[in-house]
């Protein structure tokens, strides 16, 4: 389990139009929002990523970079970008499932074709949304076991509007006995 205020696992993946994404070289003033998504086969992911695309500028205005990442290969990721109509959001691909597990993401097996007729990969990671500080520590994290009921990007922007001026710390950091 990832612990708020502690270092997150290494994360480096190719992107479609921005070279290699390496979390250690991110330069955004307040950090990076990382959205791990299931892949092209997931229609709920496409809808979710459309919402993320709409908030990229709002995150940037608050000093936060944005990226969406999946274990899909380059071609399926390009298809997802087309489906989403993304122009601003960075897309990373070829996420190793071992790295997905390091981030606490759940791994699922294929059930064949989805409701939109696209074959699921043999194995793929379920969704996760994280905000990581410039020091590569966890500020916010949420993981799902399936594609339903995800955090809203607009609400995360609103949370930043409170957290930034109030210097609100990452919460959930206690690991002692209870």
XYZ file of C-alpha atoms in Angstrom:
178
model
C 0.000 0.000 0.000
C 1.246 3.473 -0.843
C 1.530 5.805 2.133
C 0.796 9.543 1.889
C 3.897 11.745 2.336
C 6.175 8.829 1.403
C 7.925 8.232 -1.926
C 5.885 6.569 -4.627
C 7.312 3.816 -6.844
C 9.359 4.722 -9.903
C 7.257 5.471 -12.961
C 8.616 5.845 -16.479
C 6.623 5.126 -19.643
C 6.690 6.240 -23.270
C 4.098 8.830 -24.273
C 2.479 9.418 -27.627
C 3.688 12.962 -28.254
C 5.890 14.018 -25.343
C 8.853 11.626 -25.258
C 9.331 9.536 -22.153
C 7.345 10.390 -19.046
C 9.577 9.953 -16.006
C 8.065 11.023 -12.718
C 11.496 11.975 -11.360
C 11.934 14.623 -14.068
C 8.493 16.244 -13.794
C 8.827 19.984 -13.208
C 5.302 21.152 -12.339
C 5.313 23.459 -9.318
C 2.803 21.470 -7.254
C 3.033 17.979 -8.719
C 1.395 15.627 -11.170
C -2.034 14.029 -11.422
C -1.639 10.491 -12.736
C -4.709 8.669 -14.000
C -4.157 4.962 -14.597
C -6.899 3.643 -16.878
C -7.900 0.159 -18.012
C -7.356 0.631 -21.751
C -9.096 1.072 -25.086
C -11.540 -1.743 -24.347
C -13.180 0.257 -21.533
C -15.970 2.648 -22.585
C -16.197 4.033 -19.047
C -12.507 4.956 -19.248
C -13.152 6.915 -22.444
C -15.897 8.927 -20.754
C -13.686 9.476 -17.704
C -10.732 10.612 -19.811
C -12.956 13.111 -21.640
C -13.608 14.687 -18.243
C -9.881 14.653 -17.463
C -9.158 16.381 -20.774
C -11.579 19.168 -19.795
C -9.644 19.804 -16.556
C -6.058 19.771 -17.890
C -5.927 23.578 -18.100
C -7.447 23.958 -14.621
C -4.786 21.664 -13.177
C -2.049 23.546 -15.053
C -3.320 26.888 -13.698
C -2.758 25.448 -10.221
C 0.758 24.245 -11.012
C -0.192 20.614 -11.549
C 0.743 18.491 -14.571
C -1.527 15.733 -15.927
C -1.053 12.336 -17.556
C -3.212 9.282 -18.344
C -1.435 5.905 -18.448
C -2.411 2.336 -19.316
C -0.769 -0.969 -20.110
C -2.095 -0.775 -23.675
C 0.454 -0.531 -26.459
C 1.028 2.501 -28.645
C -1.617 1.735 -31.290
C -4.453 1.088 -28.829
C -3.445 4.234 -26.936
C -3.620 6.277 -30.154
C -7.099 4.881 -30.732
C -8.111 5.928 -27.217
C -6.824 9.470 -27.828
C -8.981 9.605 -30.973
C -11.994 8.232 -29.093
C -11.559 10.800 -26.326
C -10.746 13.652 -28.702
C -7.809 14.537 -26.467
C -5.603 17.452 -27.488
C -4.041 18.590 -24.193
C -3.812 15.488 -22.023
C -0.588 13.472 -22.163
C -1.016 9.747 -22.740
C 1.494 7.156 -21.586
C 1.438 3.547 -22.684
C 3.130 0.161 -22.147
C 2.795 0.359 -18.361
C 4.391 -2.853 -17.059
C 1.870 -4.716 -14.922
C 4.584 -5.227 -12.302
C 4.774 -1.423 -11.973
C 0.969 -1.238 -11.830
C 1.089 -3.647 -8.884
C 3.815 -1.530 -7.241
C 1.341 1.378 -7.379
C -1.321 -0.748 -5.681
C -3.456 -1.169 -8.784
C -5.619 -4.253 -9.079
C -4.987 -6.591 -12.027
C -7.822 -8.248 -13.953
C -7.999 -11.076 -16.470
C -9.750 -10.867 -19.820
C -13.442 -11.595 -20.130
C -13.279 -11.425 -23.934
C -14.975 -8.631 -25.847
C -16.468 -5.711 -23.966
C -19.831 -4.046 -24.532
C -18.247 -1.984 -27.334
C -16.852 -5.068 -29.089
C -13.175 -4.543 -28.239
C -11.161 -7.461 -26.882
C -9.767 -7.042 -23.386
C -6.041 -7.760 -23.002
C -5.179 -11.062 -21.282
C -4.198 -9.035 -18.197
C -4.658 -5.333 -17.483
C -4.713 -2.961 -14.520
C -7.838 -1.484 -13.016
C -8.162 2.301 -12.523
C -6.254 4.462 -10.092
C -5.974 8.211 -9.610
C -3.012 9.769 -7.819
C -1.591 13.183 -7.161
C 2.143 13.100 -6.552
C 4.170 16.011 -5.191
C 7.274 17.395 -6.931
C 9.300 15.374 -4.381
C 7.616 12.183 -5.695
C 5.620 11.644 -2.504
C 1.977 10.626 -2.455
C -0.445 13.485 -1.863
C -3.707 11.813 -2.933
C -4.605 8.324 -4.071
C -7.670 6.299 -5.014
C -7.794 2.845 -6.579
C -10.744 0.869 -7.921
C -11.343 -2.849 -8.381
C -13.538 -2.222 -11.418
C -14.328 0.657 -13.779
C -17.259 2.104 -11.844
C -17.520 5.003 -9.342
C -14.343 7.036 -9.801
C -13.229 10.353 -8.282
C -14.274 13.413 -10.284
C -11.510 15.590 -11.732
C -13.484 18.783 -11.168
C -13.733 17.896 -7.470
C -9.970 17.326 -7.333
C -9.461 20.792 -8.832
C -11.796 22.170 -6.153
C -9.860 20.327 -3.460
C -6.660 21.953 -4.720
C -8.339 25.348 -4.428
C -8.692 24.644 -0.717
C -5.447 22.734 -0.164
C -3.059 25.187 -1.833
C -3.861 28.396 0.112
C -4.264 26.445 3.355
C -1.071 24.406 2.901
C -3.231 21.335 3.587
C -1.052 18.246 4.100
C -1.512 14.797 2.602
C -3.622 12.728 4.980
C -3.633 9.027 5.859
C 0.084 8.995 6.732
C -0.179 7.208 10.102
C 1.222 3.668 10.022
C 1.553 2.873 13.746
C -0.459 0.566 15.946
C -4.182 1.164 16.325
